mmCIF file of C-alpha atoms in Angstrom:
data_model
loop_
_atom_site.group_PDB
_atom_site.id
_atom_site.type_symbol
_atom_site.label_atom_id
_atom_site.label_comp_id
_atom_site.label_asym_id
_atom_site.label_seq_id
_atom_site.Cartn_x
_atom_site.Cartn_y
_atom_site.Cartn_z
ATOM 1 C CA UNK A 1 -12.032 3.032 -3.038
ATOM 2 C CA UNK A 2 -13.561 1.134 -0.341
ATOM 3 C CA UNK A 3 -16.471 3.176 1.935
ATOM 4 C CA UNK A 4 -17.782 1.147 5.503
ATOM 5 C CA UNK A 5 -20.335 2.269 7.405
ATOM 6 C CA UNK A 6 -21.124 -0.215 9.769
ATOM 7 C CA UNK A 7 -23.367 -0.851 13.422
ATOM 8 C CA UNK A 8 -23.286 -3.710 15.488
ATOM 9 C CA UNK A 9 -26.290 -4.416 17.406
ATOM 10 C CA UNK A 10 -24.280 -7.781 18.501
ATOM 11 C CA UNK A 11 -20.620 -9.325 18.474
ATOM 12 C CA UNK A 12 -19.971 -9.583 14.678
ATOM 13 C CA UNK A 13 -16.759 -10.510 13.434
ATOM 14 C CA UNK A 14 -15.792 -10.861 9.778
ATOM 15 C CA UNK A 15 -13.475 -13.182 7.840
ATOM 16 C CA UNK A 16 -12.385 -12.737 4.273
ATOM 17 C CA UNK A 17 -9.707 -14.021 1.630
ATOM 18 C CA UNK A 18 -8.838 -12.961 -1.265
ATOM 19 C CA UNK A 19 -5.648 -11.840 -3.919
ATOM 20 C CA UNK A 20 -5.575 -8.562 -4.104
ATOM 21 C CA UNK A 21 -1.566 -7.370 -4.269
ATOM 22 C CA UNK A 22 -2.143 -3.803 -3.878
ATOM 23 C CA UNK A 23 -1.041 -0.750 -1.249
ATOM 24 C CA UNK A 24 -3.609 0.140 1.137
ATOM 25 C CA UNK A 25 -4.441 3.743 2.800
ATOM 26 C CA UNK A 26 -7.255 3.171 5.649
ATOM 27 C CA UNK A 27 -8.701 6.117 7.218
ATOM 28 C CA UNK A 28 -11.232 5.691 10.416
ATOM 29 C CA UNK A 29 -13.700 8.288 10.092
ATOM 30 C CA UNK A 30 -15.930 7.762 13.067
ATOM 31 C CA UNK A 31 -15.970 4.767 15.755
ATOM 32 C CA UNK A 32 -13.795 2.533 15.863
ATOM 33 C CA UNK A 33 -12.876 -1.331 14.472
ATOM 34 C CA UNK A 34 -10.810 -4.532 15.646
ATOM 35 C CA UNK A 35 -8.677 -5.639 12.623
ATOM 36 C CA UNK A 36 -6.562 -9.147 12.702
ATOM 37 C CA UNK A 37 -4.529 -9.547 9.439
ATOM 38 C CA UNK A 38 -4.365 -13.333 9.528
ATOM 39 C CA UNK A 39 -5.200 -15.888 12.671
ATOM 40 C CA UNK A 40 -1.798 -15.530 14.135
ATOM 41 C CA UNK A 41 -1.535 -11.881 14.216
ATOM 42 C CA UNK A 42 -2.175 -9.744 17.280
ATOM 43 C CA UNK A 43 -5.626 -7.716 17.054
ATOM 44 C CA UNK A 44 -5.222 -4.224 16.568
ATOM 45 C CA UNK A 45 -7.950 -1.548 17.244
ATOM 46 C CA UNK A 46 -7.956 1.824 15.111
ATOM 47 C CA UNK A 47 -9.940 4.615 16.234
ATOM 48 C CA UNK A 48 -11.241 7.895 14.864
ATOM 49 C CA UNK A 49 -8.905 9.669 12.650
ATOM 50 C CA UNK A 50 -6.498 6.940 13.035
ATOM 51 C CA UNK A 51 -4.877 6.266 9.825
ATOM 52 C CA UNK A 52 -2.559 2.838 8.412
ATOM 53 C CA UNK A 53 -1.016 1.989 5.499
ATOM 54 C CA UNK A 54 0.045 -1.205 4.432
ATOM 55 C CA UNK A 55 0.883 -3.324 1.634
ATOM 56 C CA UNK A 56 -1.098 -6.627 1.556
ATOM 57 C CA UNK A 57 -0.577 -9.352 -1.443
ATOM 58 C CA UNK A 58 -3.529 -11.751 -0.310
ATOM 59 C CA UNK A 59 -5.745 -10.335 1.893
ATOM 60 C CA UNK A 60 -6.137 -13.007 4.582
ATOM 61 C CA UNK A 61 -7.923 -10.977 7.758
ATOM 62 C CA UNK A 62 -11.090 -10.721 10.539
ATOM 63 C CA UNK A 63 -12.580 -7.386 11.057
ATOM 64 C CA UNK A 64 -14.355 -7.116 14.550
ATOM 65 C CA UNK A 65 -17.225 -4.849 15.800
ATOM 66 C CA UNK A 66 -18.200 -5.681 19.569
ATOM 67 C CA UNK A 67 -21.562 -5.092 20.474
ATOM 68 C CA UNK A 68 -22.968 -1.679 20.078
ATOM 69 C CA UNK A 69 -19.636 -0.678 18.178
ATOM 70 C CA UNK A 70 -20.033 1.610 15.247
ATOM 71 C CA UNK A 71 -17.583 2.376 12.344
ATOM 72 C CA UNK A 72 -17.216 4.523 9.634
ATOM 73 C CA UNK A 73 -14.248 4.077 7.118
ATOM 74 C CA UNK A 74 -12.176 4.589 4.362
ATOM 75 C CA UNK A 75 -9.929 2.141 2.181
ATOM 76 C CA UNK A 76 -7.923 3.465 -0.968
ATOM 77 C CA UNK A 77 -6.288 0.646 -2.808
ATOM 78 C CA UNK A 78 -3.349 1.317 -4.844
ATOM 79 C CA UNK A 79 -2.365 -1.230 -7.769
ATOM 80 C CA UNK A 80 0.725 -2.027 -8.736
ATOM 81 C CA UNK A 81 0.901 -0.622 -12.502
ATOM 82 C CA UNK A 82 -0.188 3.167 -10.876
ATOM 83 C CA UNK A 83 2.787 2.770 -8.329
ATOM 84 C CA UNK A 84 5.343 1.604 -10.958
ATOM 85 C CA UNK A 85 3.740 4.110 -13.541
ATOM 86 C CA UNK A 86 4.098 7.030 -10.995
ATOM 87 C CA UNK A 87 6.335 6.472 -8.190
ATOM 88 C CA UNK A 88 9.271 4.198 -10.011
ATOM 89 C CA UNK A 89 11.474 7.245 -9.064
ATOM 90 C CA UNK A 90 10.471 6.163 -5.077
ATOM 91 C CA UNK A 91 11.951 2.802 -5.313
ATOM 92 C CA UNK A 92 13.603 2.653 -2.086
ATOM 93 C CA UNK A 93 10.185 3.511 -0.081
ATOM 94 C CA UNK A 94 8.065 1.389 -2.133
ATOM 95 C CA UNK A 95 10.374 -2.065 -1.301
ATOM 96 C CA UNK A 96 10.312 -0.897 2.050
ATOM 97 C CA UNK A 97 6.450 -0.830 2.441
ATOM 98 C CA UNK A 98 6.423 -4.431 -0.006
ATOM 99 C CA UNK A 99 8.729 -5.790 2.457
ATOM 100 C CA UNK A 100 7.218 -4.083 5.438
ATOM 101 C CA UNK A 101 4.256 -7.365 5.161
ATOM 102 C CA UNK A 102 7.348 -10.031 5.482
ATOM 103 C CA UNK A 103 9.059 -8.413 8.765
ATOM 104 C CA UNK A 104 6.392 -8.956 11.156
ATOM 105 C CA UNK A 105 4.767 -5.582 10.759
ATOM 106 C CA UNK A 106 1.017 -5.656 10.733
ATOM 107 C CA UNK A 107 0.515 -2.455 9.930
ATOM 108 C CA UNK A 108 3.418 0.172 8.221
ATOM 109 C CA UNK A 109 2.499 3.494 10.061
ATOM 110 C CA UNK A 110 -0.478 3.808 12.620
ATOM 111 C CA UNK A 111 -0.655 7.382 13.497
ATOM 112 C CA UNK A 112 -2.883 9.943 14.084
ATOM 113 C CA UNK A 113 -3.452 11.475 10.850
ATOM 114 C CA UNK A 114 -3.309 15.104 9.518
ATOM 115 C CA UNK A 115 -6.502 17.079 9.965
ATOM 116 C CA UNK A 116 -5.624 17.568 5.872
ATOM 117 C CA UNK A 117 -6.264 14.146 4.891
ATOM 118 C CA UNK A 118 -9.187 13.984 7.484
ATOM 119 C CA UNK A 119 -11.104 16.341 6.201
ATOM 120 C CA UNK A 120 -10.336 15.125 2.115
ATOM 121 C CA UNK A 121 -11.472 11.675 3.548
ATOM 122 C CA UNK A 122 -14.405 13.349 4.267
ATOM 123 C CA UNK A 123 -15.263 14.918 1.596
ATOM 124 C CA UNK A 124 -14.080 11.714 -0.753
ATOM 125 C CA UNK A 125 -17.363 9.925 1.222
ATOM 126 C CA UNK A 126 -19.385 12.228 0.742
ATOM 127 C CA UNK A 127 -19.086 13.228 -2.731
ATOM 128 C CA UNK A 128 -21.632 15.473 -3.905
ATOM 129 C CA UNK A 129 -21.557 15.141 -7.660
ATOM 130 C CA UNK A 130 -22.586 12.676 -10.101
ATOM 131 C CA UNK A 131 -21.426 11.607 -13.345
ATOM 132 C CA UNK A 132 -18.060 12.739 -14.811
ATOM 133 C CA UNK A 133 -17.846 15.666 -12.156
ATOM 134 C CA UNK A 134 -17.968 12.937 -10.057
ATOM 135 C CA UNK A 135 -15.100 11.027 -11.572
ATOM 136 C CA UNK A 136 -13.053 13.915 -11.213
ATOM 137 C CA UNK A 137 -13.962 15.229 -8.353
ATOM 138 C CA UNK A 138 -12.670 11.732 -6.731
ATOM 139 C CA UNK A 139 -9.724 11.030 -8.396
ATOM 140 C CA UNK A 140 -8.010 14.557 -7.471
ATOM 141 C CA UNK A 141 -9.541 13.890 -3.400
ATOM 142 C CA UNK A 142 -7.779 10.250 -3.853
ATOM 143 C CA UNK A 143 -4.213 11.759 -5.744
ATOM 144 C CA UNK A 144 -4.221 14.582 -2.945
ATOM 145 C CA UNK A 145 -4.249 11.759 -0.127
ATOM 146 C CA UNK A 146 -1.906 9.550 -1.552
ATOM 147 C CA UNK A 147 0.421 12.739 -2.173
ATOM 148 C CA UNK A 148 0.454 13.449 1.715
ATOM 149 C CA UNK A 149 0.654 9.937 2.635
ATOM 150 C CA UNK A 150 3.748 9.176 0.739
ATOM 151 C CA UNK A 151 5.071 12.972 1.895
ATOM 152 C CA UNK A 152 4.574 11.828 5.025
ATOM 153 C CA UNK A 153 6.412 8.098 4.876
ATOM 154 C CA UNK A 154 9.124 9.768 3.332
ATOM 155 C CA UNK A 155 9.349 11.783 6.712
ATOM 156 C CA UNK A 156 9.740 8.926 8.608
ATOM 157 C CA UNK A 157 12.262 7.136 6.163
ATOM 158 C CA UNK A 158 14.093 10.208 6.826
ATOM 159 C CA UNK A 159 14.303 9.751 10.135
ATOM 160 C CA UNK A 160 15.345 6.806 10.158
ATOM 161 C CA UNK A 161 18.373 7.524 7.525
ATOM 162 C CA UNK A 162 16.482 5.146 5.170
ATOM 163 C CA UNK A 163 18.160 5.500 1.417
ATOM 164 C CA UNK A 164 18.816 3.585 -1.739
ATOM 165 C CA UNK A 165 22.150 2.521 -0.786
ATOM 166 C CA UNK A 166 21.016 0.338 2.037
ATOM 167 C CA UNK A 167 19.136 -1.937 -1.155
ATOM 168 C CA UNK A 168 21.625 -4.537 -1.508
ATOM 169 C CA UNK A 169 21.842 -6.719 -4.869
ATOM 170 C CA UNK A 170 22.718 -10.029 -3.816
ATOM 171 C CA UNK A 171 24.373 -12.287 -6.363
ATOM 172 C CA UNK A 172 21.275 -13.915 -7.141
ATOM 173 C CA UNK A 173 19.905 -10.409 -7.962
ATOM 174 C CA UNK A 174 22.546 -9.535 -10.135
ATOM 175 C CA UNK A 175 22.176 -12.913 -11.967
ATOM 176 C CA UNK A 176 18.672 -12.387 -12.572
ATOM 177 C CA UNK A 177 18.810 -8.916 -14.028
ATOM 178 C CA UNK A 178 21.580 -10.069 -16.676
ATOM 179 C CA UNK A 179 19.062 -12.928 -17.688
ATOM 180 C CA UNK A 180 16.424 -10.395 -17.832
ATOM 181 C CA UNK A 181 18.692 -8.480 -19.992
ATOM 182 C CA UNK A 182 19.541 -11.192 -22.631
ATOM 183 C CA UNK A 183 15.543 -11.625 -22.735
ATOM 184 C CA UNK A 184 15.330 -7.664 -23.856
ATOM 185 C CA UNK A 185 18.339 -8.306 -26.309
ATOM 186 C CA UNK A 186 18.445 -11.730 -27.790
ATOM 187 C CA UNK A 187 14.323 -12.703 -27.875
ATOM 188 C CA UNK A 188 11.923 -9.847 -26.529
ATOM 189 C CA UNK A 189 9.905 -12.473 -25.147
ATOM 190 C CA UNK A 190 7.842 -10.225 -22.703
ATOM 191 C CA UNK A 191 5.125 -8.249 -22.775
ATOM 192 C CA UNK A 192 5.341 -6.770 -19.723
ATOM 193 C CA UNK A 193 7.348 -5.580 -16.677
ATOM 194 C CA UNK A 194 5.300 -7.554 -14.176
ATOM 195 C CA UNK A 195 5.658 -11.309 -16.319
ATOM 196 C CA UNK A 196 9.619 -10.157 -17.228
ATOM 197 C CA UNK A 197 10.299 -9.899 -13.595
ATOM 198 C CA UNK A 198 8.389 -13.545 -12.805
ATOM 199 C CA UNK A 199 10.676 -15.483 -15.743
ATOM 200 C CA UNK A 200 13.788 -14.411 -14.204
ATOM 201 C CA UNK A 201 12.435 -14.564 -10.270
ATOM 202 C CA UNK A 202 13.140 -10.797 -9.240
ATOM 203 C CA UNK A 203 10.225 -8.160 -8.036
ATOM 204 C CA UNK A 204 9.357 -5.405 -9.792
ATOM 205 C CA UNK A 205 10.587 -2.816 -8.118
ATOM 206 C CA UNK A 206 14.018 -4.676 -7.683
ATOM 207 C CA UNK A 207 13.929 -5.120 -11.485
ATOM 208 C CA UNK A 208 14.031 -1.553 -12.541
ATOM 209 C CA UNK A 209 16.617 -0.232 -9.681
ATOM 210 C CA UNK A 210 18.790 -2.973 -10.597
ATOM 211 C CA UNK A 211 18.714 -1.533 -14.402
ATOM 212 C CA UNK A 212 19.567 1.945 -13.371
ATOM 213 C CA UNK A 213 22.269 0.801 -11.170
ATOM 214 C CA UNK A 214 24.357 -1.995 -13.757
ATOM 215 C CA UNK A 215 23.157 -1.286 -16.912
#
């Protein structure tokens, strides 16, 4: 979880870079921000109870606060290992939000939220336990967003007709996934799903659909 609270008495305009390969939820509290995803992109500005989700794999961006701009903000990150772990039954909505960085989106959904996850937002920053009540107290606020988030993608995927049978296995797919077979048969050289999928060039998510659907 990522909190902001943030004043600009001047321009002030922030660049950073880093790996991080993970599904973002951003909620805007108060205010509002300027976000650029990479120097090429078009700026967007996201306002009070605005919310976006997005997946980012290297987070290349510049967040902007004009003078006398306030924000106040908050940014759950979702790993990999919890969405394969808990949503591998969603395949067909999480390779549409991976892809969703490669087709010229900059941001998934940008909406104006539910008063639900507004007020849960809320109360995630301003949490007001300590300890393990803490701990627990977070991670059901944090679950209980991401719960209505996805509910509501799934809504839109909906509308849109959006189903498994529009993934396509191309023939380099299906040649990967019988290589990454012989690895689980003949040598069970892997440890994991994440360095399986890298030795035979597939994703993750591509991986395991591809399994339920030949083998």
């Amino acid at each position: 979880i990522f909190k902001t609270h943030a004043q600009a008495n001047n321009h002030l305009s922030i660049k950073s870079n880093s790996k991080v390969d993970s599904l973002f939820i951003n909620i805007i509290l108060e205010g509002k921000v300027k976000y650029q995803s990479n120097p090429y992109d078009k700026i967007e500005t996201f306002k009070k109870n605005d919310t976006y989700i997005k997946y980012i794999d290297e987070y290349n961006s510049t967040t902007i606060l004009d003078k006398d701009d306030f924000s106040k903000g908050l940014a759950i990150s979702i790993k990999n290992d919890f969405l394969e772990k808990n949503l591998s039954s969603q395949f067909c909505l999480l390779e549409k939000l991976r892809k969703s960085k490669n087709e010229n989106l900059s941001t998934f959904i940008h909406k104006k939220d539910t008063q639900t996850n507004i007020k849960l937002a809320n109360e995630l920053f301003n949490s007001p336990f300590c300890g393990g009540l803490h701990d627990i107290y977070i991670q059901s606020k944090v679950l209980e967003i991401i719960y209505n988030e996805f509910n509501e993608v799934n809504k839109c995927f909906c509308k849109d007709e959006y189903n498994c049978e529009k993934i396509k296995l191309s023939k380099e797919d299906i040649e990967a996934l019988y290589k990454a077979r012989d690895i689980i048969l003949l040598t069970h050289d892997f440890p994991n799903l994440s360095t399986l999928a890298r030795k035979v060039s597939i994703n993750e998510f591509k991986l395991k659909f591809g399994f339920k659907k030949l083998f």
